[in-house]
């Protein structure tokens, strides 16, 4: 399993647009993706799950990816995070 | 009739009301005949909705923008969401019900979860769930979703869902009025990007606006005018022209300090009444705050604000403006501003009565609370404390005594105090005449033209029969303003103007000519005044001042300055 922890830097957090990009990215891979904020864990392929996280600017998130293409999946997720979700 | 709202997309619109009533769809509990058929129906409707959204994404991308179109990508993802679809399927299977009921129950569940969040941005996302669920329900029931309205429509509805906004033809929509929906709602974002004026939080009592009513939507002040008069139409046409021009021309270079062509700098500041929306005020180009009206902190409540509460408000404001000057005026209560908990007596002439500094010096405990809060906030910015309605040197001395006694108490408690200036309003004719004497006791003057004019010409500005006598082009008033400016210059203190006349572009050459240092006004006027200031020479304004003061009547002054102003452009 691949893990990656990061601090969210988007002004409005993981709101509709960035959440959508996140789900789109996760859904492109067969691996299971979970996003954790504190004790809350949601399915990275679920739009509503990601929105429910209510992740705001400054929150620390932990991404867990597990499956045959986990390395590629995490690389793609990292690229998305580094691009500040195209904002 | 006027109805108040909150501006979500700025502008002025003229148009005809179109009250959008959403068709109520049947989402009541109905048992389904066959579960497999129902599940199949659901997936066909999901597919149909996703196709619609794909088309909306394309249309939005072309007509509005890529970023806005992604909202609908997100909606499409909700339809793909395993949790969302599973929830609908579970309800159908377990309760043996029709698709529309199951979608409605799922919608309600997720809506409640989003509305329960403590972040307003996320709460507004409940609208996304509602929008996409309603789309799905309409797809199940085969209801088409197009909104066809005539050109020049001002749309009125409870809440405009993002996909409604996208389904509208922007060329036909002059304005949008919603009863719900905040500043960060998708509808607001899209209205903004299409530059369609919009206000929300408008309270629509049944029937106060009906389809076909003529409307003016003032999405600058956040007001809707129903069936306007000719003079209101003319008034708003002016404001609209001004706004359109401001959007393009005035915005250039409005953020920094500005100088006349020959390098004379004038500070253009904002009048404010609370510590809210400060970022917005800075974005409109304010060089500082020339008048923070603190009496508003005392209004609409049952007891005066505490030291803590006031300190927080002043500190927030000072910090937001950093080293930019901030003139905070101690409360100007009384006159037309009544406050129940202070039990002020009814007076025959409230404007000549118990108000402002007169109350402060009579109720020193109340006043000391404010002074303490101001001094506590003083380390956090560039504070200038100003006193209203000073009419005598004695009052000024007594005010200074109050400050000294508060300082001594604070020093005993080891509370840090920063630097600050002390100044006064010049709004009483006797003070203007004696300005050279007052100048010895203060760091600055700010001329309050509204009161100075009403006291000088003895006209109650609320009296509609006398409006022709209430003109700030009165040569007597202008002479007095010049006396104050001269007294300031001689004493080496700065002089500002903070009444409504400060924002009059016609008088700008006069103000510059007499050496006014600061003009404070409604933030929306700043860009224009700054733009105008950059287009003339101070050195040429001496002549203008001399000419203005040689004229006999307000009308002559007005005519001369209006013509001059046109020639300067």
mmCIF file of N, CA and C in Angstrom, chain B residues 374-485:
data_model
loop_
_atom_site.group_PDB
_atom_site.id
_atom_site.type_symbol
_atom_site.label_atom_id
_atom_site.label_comp_id
_atom_site.label_asym_id
_atom_site.label_seq_id
_atom_site.Cartn_x
_atom_site.Cartn_y
_atom_site.Cartn_z
ATOM 1 N N UNK B 374 -10.205 51.917 22.265
ATOM 2 C CA UNK B 374 -9.394 52.520 21.199
ATOM 3 C C UNK B 374 -7.908 52.483 21.546
ATOM 4 N N UNK B 375 -7.589 52.850 22.797
ATOM 5 C CA UNK B 375 -6.179 52.857 23.199
ATOM 6 C C UNK B 375 -5.614 51.439 23.216
ATOM 7 N N UNK B 376 -6.437 50.469 23.635
ATOM 8 C CA UNK B 376 -5.979 49.080 23.629
ATOM 9 C C UNK B 376 -5.664 48.621 22.203
ATOM 10 N N UNK B 377 -6.445 49.130 21.235
ATOM 11 C CA UNK B 377 -6.239 48.717 19.838
ATOM 12 C C UNK B 377 -5.121 49.510 19.171
ATOM 13 N N UNK B 378 -4.682 50.587 19.813
ATOM 14 C CA UNK B 378 -3.727 51.503 19.165
ATOM 15 C C UNK B 378 -2.424 50.853 18.695
ATOM 16 N N UNK B 379 -1.898 49.804 19.357
ATOM 17 C CA UNK B 379 -0.645 49.227 18.837
ATOM 18 C C UNK B 379 -0.804 48.493 17.508
ATOM 19 N N UNK B 380 -2.034 48.284 17.043
ATOM 20 C CA UNK B 380 -2.229 47.390 15.900
ATOM 21 C C UNK B 380 -2.344 48.071 14.542
ATOM 22 N N UNK B 381 -2.126 49.361 14.476
ATOM 23 C CA UNK B 381 -2.220 50.007 13.166
ATOM 24 C C UNK B 381 -1.954 51.492 13.282
ATOM 25 N N UNK B 382 -2.413 52.243 12.294
ATOM 26 C CA UNK B 382 -2.153 53.681 12.217
ATOM 27 C C UNK B 382 -3.415 54.433 12.668
ATOM 28 N N UNK B 383 -3.597 54.480 13.983
ATOM 29 C CA UNK B 383 -4.849 54.987 14.556
ATOM 30 C C UNK B 383 -4.879 56.508 14.687
ATOM 31 N N UNK B 384 -6.011 57.071 14.307
ATOM 32 C CA UNK B 384 -6.279 58.493 14.522
ATOM 33 C C UNK B 384 -7.662 58.579 15.168
ATOM 34 N N UNK B 385 -7.725 59.125 16.364
ATOM 35 C CA UNK B 385 -9.000 59.204 17.075
ATOM 36 C C UNK B 385 -9.616 60.574 16.811
ATOM 37 N N UNK B 386 -10.905 60.568 16.485
ATOM 38 C CA UNK B 386 -11.551 61.836 16.133
ATOM 39 C C UNK B 386 -12.825 62.051 16.957
ATOM 40 N N UNK B 387 -13.055 63.304 17.338
ATOM 41 C CA UNK B 387 -14.224 63.626 18.149
ATOM 42 C C UNK B 387 -15.250 64.418 17.345
ATOM 43 N N UNK B 388 -16.523 64.040 17.455
ATOM 44 C CA UNK B 388 -17.562 64.702 16.677
ATOM 45 C C UNK B 388 -18.198 65.872 17.430
ATOM 46 N N UNK B 389 -18.664 66.864 16.704
ATOM 47 C CA UNK B 389 -19.484 67.945 17.269
ATOM 48 C C UNK B 389 -18.790 68.787 18.324
ATOM 49 N N UNK B 390 -17.489 68.936 18.227
ATOM 50 C CA UNK B 390 -16.787 69.829 19.147
ATOM 51 C C UNK B 390 -17.215 71.264 18.792
ATOM 52 N N UNK B 391 -17.660 72.023 19.821
ATOM 53 C CA UNK B 391 -18.075 73.399 19.542
ATOM 54 C C UNK B 391 -17.246 74.421 20.313
ATOM 55 N N UNK B 392 -16.430 73.942 21.274
ATOM 56 C CA UNK B 392 -15.635 74.891 22.051
ATOM 57 C C UNK B 392 -14.300 74.278 22.454
ATOM 58 N N UNK B 393 -13.343 75.122 22.738
ATOM 59 C CA UNK B 393 -12.020 74.661 23.190
ATOM 60 C C UNK B 393 -12.175 73.893 24.500
ATOM 61 N N UNK B 394 -13.104 74.358 25.375
ATOM 62 C CA UNK B 394 -13.296 73.679 26.667
ATOM 63 C C UNK B 394 -13.625 72.201 26.479
ATOM 64 N N UNK B 395 -14.510 71.920 25.511
ATOM 65 C CA UNK B 395 -14.869 70.513 25.261
ATOM 66 C C UNK B 395 -13.644 69.713 24.842
ATOM 67 N N UNK B 396 -12.833 70.324 24.025
ATOM 68 C CA UNK B 396 -11.635 69.648 23.549
ATOM 69 C C UNK B 396 -10.713 69.334 24.736
ATOM 70 N N UNK B 397 -10.585 70.298 25.648
ATOM 71 C CA UNK B 397 -9.717 70.091 26.814
ATOM 72 C C UNK B 397 -10.282 69.011 27.725
ATOM 73 N N UNK B 398 -11.597 69.037 27.924
ATOM 74 C CA UNK B 398 -12.220 67.998 28.761
ATOM 75 C C UNK B 398 -12.042 66.615 28.142
ATOM 76 N N UNK B 399 -12.147 66.557 26.815
ATOM 77 C CA UNK B 399 -11.974 65.278 26.116
ATOM 78 C C UNK B 399 -10.560 64.751 26.341
ATOM 79 N N UNK B 400 -9.591 65.651 26.245
ATOM 80 C CA UNK B 400 -8.199 65.248 26.472
ATOM 81 C C UNK B 400 -8.000 64.753 27.903
ATOM 82 N N UNK B 401 -8.703 65.385 28.852
ATOM 83 C CA UNK B 401 -8.612 64.924 30.249
ATOM 84 C C UNK B 401 -9.107 63.492 30.394
ATOM 85 N N UNK B 402 -10.209 63.183 29.698
ATOM 86 C CA UNK B 402 -10.742 61.817 29.760
ATOM 87 C C UNK B 402 -9.697 60.840 29.233
ATOM 88 N N UNK B 403 -9.096 61.194 28.104
ATOM 89 C CA UNK B 403 -8.083 60.300 27.523
ATOM 90 C C UNK B 403 -6.936 60.102 28.514
ATOM 91 N N UNK B 404 -6.477 61.206 29.133
ATOM 92 C CA UNK B 404 -5.367 61.099 30.084
ATOM 93 C C UNK B 404 -5.723 60.191 31.252
ATOM 94 N N UNK B 405 -6.948 60.332 31.769
ATOM 95 C CA UNK B 405 -7.310 59.504 32.921
ATOM 96 C C UNK B 405 -7.388 58.027 32.528
ATOM 97 N N UNK B 406 -7.873 57.744 31.325
ATOM 98 C CA UNK B 406 -7.905 56.343 30.870
ATOM 99 C C UNK B 406 -6.486 55.818 30.696
ATOM 100 N N UNK B 407 -5.611 56.657 30.133
ATOM 101 C CA UNK B 407 -4.203 56.258 29.955
ATOM 102 C C UNK B 407 -3.562 55.894 31.285
ATOM 103 N N UNK B 408 -3.799 56.725 32.284
ATOM 104 C CA UNK B 408 -3.180 56.476 33.594
ATOM 105 C C UNK B 408 -3.653 55.137 34.157
ATOM 106 N N UNK B 409 -4.970 54.899 34.059
ATOM 107 C CA UNK B 409 -5.504 53.614 34.547
ATOM 108 C C UNK B 409 -4.869 52.441 33.808
ATOM 109 N N UNK B 410 -4.735 52.614 32.478
ATOM 110 C CA UNK B 410 -4.185 51.515 31.673
ATOM 111 C C UNK B 410 -2.719 51.273 31.993
ATOM 112 N N UNK B 411 -1.984 52.374 32.235
ATOM 113 C CA UNK B 411 -0.568 52.211 32.559
ATOM 114 C C UNK B 411 -0.409 51.459 33.876
ATOM 115 N N UNK B 412 -1.319 51.737 34.825
ATOM 116 C CA UNK B 412 -1.293 51.010 36.101
ATOM 117 C C UNK B 412 -1.497 49.514 35.864
ATOM 118 N N UNK B 413 -2.357 49.184 34.892
ATOM 119 C CA UNK B 413 -2.636 47.770 34.610
ATOM 120 C C UNK B 413 -1.631 47.169 33.628
ATOM 121 N N UNK B 414 -0.623 47.976 33.252
ATOM 122 C CA UNK B 414 0.389 47.516 32.292
ATOM 123 C C UNK B 414 -0.179 47.098 30.938
ATOM 124 N N UNK B 415 -1.206 47.800 30.479
ATOM 125 C CA UNK B 415 -1.757 47.498 29.155
ATOM 126 C C UNK B 415 -1.001 48.356 28.131
ATOM 127 N N UNK B 416 -0.416 47.716 27.113
ATOM 128 C CA UNK B 416 0.368 48.493 26.144
ATOM 129 C C UNK B 416 -0.490 49.466 25.321
ATOM 130 N N UNK B 417 0.080 50.650 25.071
ATOM 131 C CA UNK B 417 -0.603 51.659 24.260
ATOM 132 C C UNK B 417 0.343 52.065 23.137
ATOM 133 N N UNK B 418 -0.170 52.114 21.903
ATOM 134 C CA UNK B 418 0.659 52.496 20.761
ATOM 135 C C UNK B 418 0.545 53.982 20.464
ATOM 136 N N UNK B 419 1.105 54.394 19.326
ATOM 137 C CA UNK B 419 1.004 55.798 18.924
ATOM 138 C C UNK B 419 -0.358 56.045 18.297
ATOM 139 N N UNK B 420 -0.844 57.267 18.413
ATOM 140 C CA UNK B 420 -2.093 57.630 17.745
ATOM 141 C C UNK B 420 -2.148 59.144 17.638
ATOM 142 N N UNK B 421 -2.980 59.617 16.712
ATOM 143 C CA UNK B 421 -3.192 61.062 16.610
ATOM 144 C C UNK B 421 -4.562 61.392 17.181
ATOM 145 N N UNK B 422 -4.756 62.656 17.544
ATOM 146 C CA UNK B 422 -6.059 63.095 18.026
ATOM 147 C C UNK B 422 -6.543 64.241 17.152
ATOM 148 N N UNK B 423 -7.775 64.103 16.683
ATOM 149 C CA UNK B 423 -8.304 65.141 15.809
ATOM 150 C C UNK B 423 -9.767 65.408 16.090
ATOM 151 N N UNK B 424 -10.329 66.314 15.345
ATOM 152 C CA UNK B 424 -11.731 66.667 15.582
ATOM 153 C C UNK B 424 -12.450 66.946 14.277
ATOM 154 N N UNK B 425 -13.774 66.746 14.336
ATOM 155 C CA UNK B 425 -14.618 67.115 13.213
ATOM 156 C C UNK B 425 -14.784 68.623 13.244
ATOM 157 N N UNK B 426 -14.794 69.224 12.064
ATOM 158 C CA UNK B 426 -15.181 70.631 11.981
ATOM 159 C C UNK B 426 -16.545 70.633 11.299
ATOM 160 N N UNK B 427 -17.589 70.807 12.095
ATOM 161 C CA UNK B 427 -18.940 70.742 11.532
ATOM 162 C C UNK B 427 -19.853 71.801 12.148
ATOM 163 N N UNK B 428 -19.258 72.686 12.942
ATOM 164 C CA UNK B 428 -20.035 73.765 13.544
ATOM 165 C C UNK B 428 -19.398 75.079 13.081
ATOM 166 N N UNK B 429 -20.207 75.989 12.541
ATOM 167 C CA UNK B 429 -19.642 77.209 11.948
ATOM 168 C C UNK B 429 -18.686 77.970 12.874
ATOM 169 N N UNK B 430 -19.002 78.052 14.163
ATOM 170 C CA UNK B 430 -18.139 78.793 15.085
ATOM 171 C C UNK B 430 -16.731 78.214 15.095
ATOM 172 N N UNK B 431 -16.650 76.883 14.941
ATOM 173 C CA UNK B 431 -15.344 76.227 14.957
ATOM 174 C C UNK B 431 -14.575 76.552 13.683
ATOM 175 N N UNK B 432 -15.298 76.541 12.548
ATOM 176 C CA UNK B 432 -14.640 76.845 11.280
ATOM 177 C C UNK B 432 -14.036 78.247 11.325
ATOM 178 N N UNK B 433 -14.789 79.168 11.894
ATOM 179 C CA UNK B 433 -14.329 80.549 11.970
ATOM 180 C C UNK B 433 -13.110 80.671 12.886
ATOM 181 N N UNK B 434 -13.096 79.872 13.926
ATOM 182 C CA UNK B 434 -12.018 79.913 14.920
ATOM 183 C C UNK B 434 -10.987 78.806 14.715
ATOM 184 N N UNK B 435 -10.963 78.221 13.514
ATOM 185 C CA UNK B 435 -10.151 77.022 13.291
ATOM 186 C C UNK B 435 -8.692 77.216 13.693
ATOM 187 N N UNK B 436 -8.151 78.428 13.506
ATOM 188 C CA UNK B 436 -6.743 78.642 13.860
ATOM 189 C C UNK B 436 -6.495 78.402 15.343
ATOM 190 N N UNK B 437 -7.492 78.697 16.187
ATOM 191 C CA UNK B 437 -7.325 78.464 17.628
ATOM 192 C C UNK B 437 -7.407 76.975 17.947
ATOM 193 N N UNK B 438 -8.403 76.295 17.366
ATOM 194 C CA UNK B 438 -8.552 74.847 17.619
ATOM 195 C C UNK B 438 -7.330 74.072 17.121
ATOM 196 N N UNK B 439 -6.723 74.571 16.043
ATOM 197 C CA UNK B 439 -5.601 73.850 15.428
ATOM 198 C C UNK B 439 -4.440 73.642 16.406
ATOM 199 N N UNK B 440 -4.372 74.491 17.431
ATOM 200 C CA UNK B 440 -3.277 74.363 18.397
ATOM 201 C C UNK B 440 -3.428 73.123 19.274
ATOM 202 N N UNK B 441 -4.647 72.584 19.336
ATOM 203 C CA UNK B 441 -4.917 71.500 20.280
ATOM 204 C C UNK B 441 -5.079 70.126 19.635
ATOM 205 N N UNK B 442 -5.042 70.063 18.321
ATOM 206 C CA UNK B 442 -5.277 68.763 17.659
ATOM 207 C C UNK B 442 -4.214 68.460 16.602
ATOM 208 N N UNK B 443 -4.192 67.190 16.158
ATOM 209 C CA UNK B 443 -3.259 66.758 15.117
ATOM 210 C C UNK B 443 -3.882 66.859 13.731
ATOM 211 N N UNK B 444 -5.208 66.921 13.671
ATOM 212 C CA UNK B 444 -5.851 67.040 12.358
ATOM 213 C C UNK B 444 -7.294 67.532 12.499
ATOM 214 N N UNK B 445 -7.813 68.032 11.363
ATOM 215 C CA UNK B 445 -9.226 68.413 11.237
ATOM 216 C C UNK B 445 -9.863 67.540 10.172
ATOM 217 N N UNK B 446 -11.138 67.184 10.384
ATOM 218 C CA UNK B 446 -11.879 66.583 9.278
ATOM 219 C C UNK B 446 -13.196 67.340 9.180
ATOM 220 N N UNK B 447 -13.447 67.907 8.006
ATOM 221 C CA UNK B 447 -14.627 68.753 7.841
ATOM 222 C C UNK B 447 -15.832 67.880 7.503
ATOM 223 N N UNK B 448 -16.841 67.926 8.335
ATOM 224 C CA UNK B 448 -18.073 67.184 8.074
ATOM 225 C C UNK B 448 -19.025 68.111 7.348
ATOM 226 N N UNK B 449 -19.040 68.002 6.022
ATOM 227 C CA UNK B 449 -19.790 68.994 5.233
ATOM 228 C C UNK B 449 -21.299 68.916 5.446
ATOM 229 N N UNK B 450 -21.831 67.730 5.747
ATOM 230 C CA UNK B 450 -23.287 67.622 5.894
ATOM 231 C C UNK B 450 -23.792 68.513 7.022
ATOM 232 N N UNK B 451 -23.197 68.350 8.202
ATOM 233 C CA UNK B 451 -23.639 69.160 9.334
ATOM 234 C C UNK B 451 -23.170 70.605 9.211
ATOM 235 N N UNK B 452 -21.948 70.801 8.752
ATOM 236 C CA UNK B 452 -21.460 72.175 8.619
ATOM 237 C C UNK B 452 -22.394 72.985 7.719
ATOM 238 N N UNK B 453 -22.860 72.351 6.644
ATOM 239 C CA UNK B 453 -23.774 73.054 5.744
ATOM 240 C C UNK B 453 -25.120 73.319 6.411
ATOM 241 N N UNK B 454 -25.669 72.297 7.058
ATOM 242 C CA UNK B 454 -27.001 72.510 7.636
ATOM 243 C C UNK B 454 -26.980 73.549 8.760
ATOM 244 N N UNK B 455 -25.867 73.619 9.492
ATOM 245 C CA UNK B 455 -25.765 74.640 10.542
ATOM 246 C C UNK B 455 -25.468 76.018 9.951
ATOM 247 N N UNK B 456 -24.719 76.048 8.849
ATOM 248 C CA UNK B 456 -24.331 77.329 8.257
ATOM 249 C C UNK B 456 -25.508 78.019 7.574
ATOM 250 N N UNK B 457 -26.294 77.240 6.820
ATOM 251 C CA UNK B 457 -27.410 77.866 6.106
ATOM 252 C C UNK B 457 -28.732 77.732 6.868
ATOM 253 N N UNK B 458 -28.678 77.103 8.064
ATOM 254 C CA UNK B 458 -29.873 76.931 8.893
ATOM 255 C C UNK B 458 -30.983 76.211 8.149
ATOM 256 N N UNK B 459 -30.597 75.107 7.486
ATOM 257 C CA UNK B 459 -31.578 74.298 6.768
ATOM 258 C C UNK B 459 -31.473 72.855 7.253
ATOM 259 N N UNK B 460 -32.612 72.336 7.706
ATOM 260 C CA UNK B 460 -32.686 70.927 8.076
ATOM 261 C C UNK B 460 -32.639 70.117 6.785
ATOM 262 N N UNK B 461 -31.598 69.275 6.652
ATOM 263 C CA UNK B 461 -31.448 68.594 5.350
ATOM 264 C C UNK B 461 -32.503 67.523 5.100
ATOM 265 N N UNK B 462 -33.284 67.193 6.136
ATOM 266 C CA UNK B 462 -34.364 66.232 5.939
ATOM 267 C C UNK B 462 -35.648 66.917 5.448
ATOM 268 N N UNK B 463 -35.680 68.240 5.511
ATOM 269 C CA UNK B 463 -36.890 68.967 5.146
ATOM 270 C C UNK B 463 -37.021 69.094 3.627
ATOM 271 N N UNK B 464 -37.997 68.366 3.076
ATOM 272 C CA UNK B 464 -38.107 68.305 1.617
ATOM 273 C C UNK B 464 -38.478 69.640 0.977
ATOM 274 N N UNK B 465 -39.103 70.526 1.775
ATOM 275 C CA UNK B 465 -39.496 71.829 1.216
ATOM 276 C C UNK B 465 -38.292 72.739 1.027
ATOM 277 N N UNK B 466 -37.179 72.395 1.662
ATOM 278 C CA UNK B 466 -36.032 73.300 1.665
ATOM 279 C C UNK B 466 -34.830 72.802 0.878
ATOM 280 N N UNK B 467 -35.020 71.698 0.126
ATOM 281 C CA UNK B 467 -33.844 71.113 -0.543
ATOM 282 C C UNK B 467 -33.120 72.114 -1.445
ATOM 283 N N UNK B 468 -33.862 73.070 -2.030
ATOM 284 C CA UNK B 468 -33.213 74.046 -2.920
ATOM 285 C C UNK B 468 -32.239 74.953 -2.168
ATOM 286 N N UNK B 469 -32.425 75.048 -0.840
ATOM 287 C CA UNK B 469 -31.519 75.898 -0.054
ATOM 288 C C UNK B 469 -30.309 75.135 0.472
ATOM 289 N N UNK B 470 -30.403 73.791 0.394
ATOM 290 C CA UNK B 470 -29.325 72.970 0.937
ATOM 291 C C UNK B 470 -28.373 72.603 -0.196
ATOM 292 N N UNK B 471 -27.446 73.497 -0.510
ATOM 293 C CA UNK B 471 -26.511 73.232 -1.606
ATOM 294 C C UNK B 471 -25.092 73.407 -1.108
ATOM 295 N N UNK B 472 -24.255 72.391 -1.339
ATOM 296 C CA UNK B 472 -22.874 72.536 -0.876
ATOM 297 C C UNK B 472 -22.029 73.392 -1.809
ATOM 298 N N UNK B 473 -22.709 74.010 -2.814
ATOM 299 C CA UNK B 473 -21.998 75.006 -3.621
ATOM 300 C C UNK B 473 -22.188 76.404 -3.037
ATOM 301 N N UNK B 474 -22.857 76.495 -1.904
ATOM 302 C CA UNK B 474 -23.072 77.810 -1.280
ATOM 303 C C UNK B 474 -21.721 78.476 -1.025
ATOM 304 N N UNK B 475 -21.519 79.670 -1.572
ATOM 305 C CA UNK B 475 -20.207 80.317 -1.422
ATOM 306 C C UNK B 475 -19.817 80.490 0.046
ATOM 307 N N UNK B 476 -20.806 80.653 0.917
ATOM 308 C CA UNK B 476 -20.515 80.804 2.340
ATOM 309 C C UNK B 476 -19.874 79.550 2.908
ATOM 310 N N UNK B 477 -20.371 78.399 2.507
ATOM 311 C CA UNK B 477 -19.807 77.133 2.982
ATOM 312 C C UNK B 477 -18.385 76.962 2.456
ATOM 313 N N UNK B 478 -18.213 77.255 1.164
ATOM 314 C CA UNK B 478 -16.897 77.052 0.553
ATOM 315 C C UNK B 478 -15.857 77.987 1.182
ATOM 316 N N UNK B 479 -16.291 79.202 1.487
ATOM 317 C CA UNK B 479 -15.407 80.163 2.160
ATOM 318 C C UNK B 479 -14.948 79.585 3.501
ATOM 319 N N UNK B 480 -15.911 78.980 4.205
ATOM 320 C CA UNK B 480 -15.617 78.420 5.518
ATOM 321 C C UNK B 480 -14.651 77.241 5.429
ATOM 322 N N UNK B 481 -14.866 76.391 4.409
ATOM 323 C CA UNK B 481 -13.969 75.245 4.212
ATOM 324 C C UNK B 481 -12.548 75.750 3.951
ATOM 325 N N UNK B 482 -12.471 76.834 3.185
ATOM 326 C CA UNK B 482 -11.143 77.385 2.883
ATOM 327 C C UNK B 482 -10.475 77.916 4.150
ATOM 328 N N UNK B 483 -11.276 78.544 5.028
ATOM 329 C CA UNK B 483 -10.707 79.057 6.283
ATOM 330 C C UNK B 483 -10.088 77.925 7.091
ATOM 331 N N UNK B 484 -10.790 76.785 7.128
ATOM 332 C CA UNK B 484 -10.292 75.643 7.891
ATOM 333 C C UNK B 484 -8.992 75.128 7.270
ATOM 334 N N UNK B 485 -8.982 75.030 5.918
ATOM 335 C CA UNK B 485 -7.779 74.548 5.234
ATOM 336 C C UNK B 485 -6.594 75.473 5.523
#
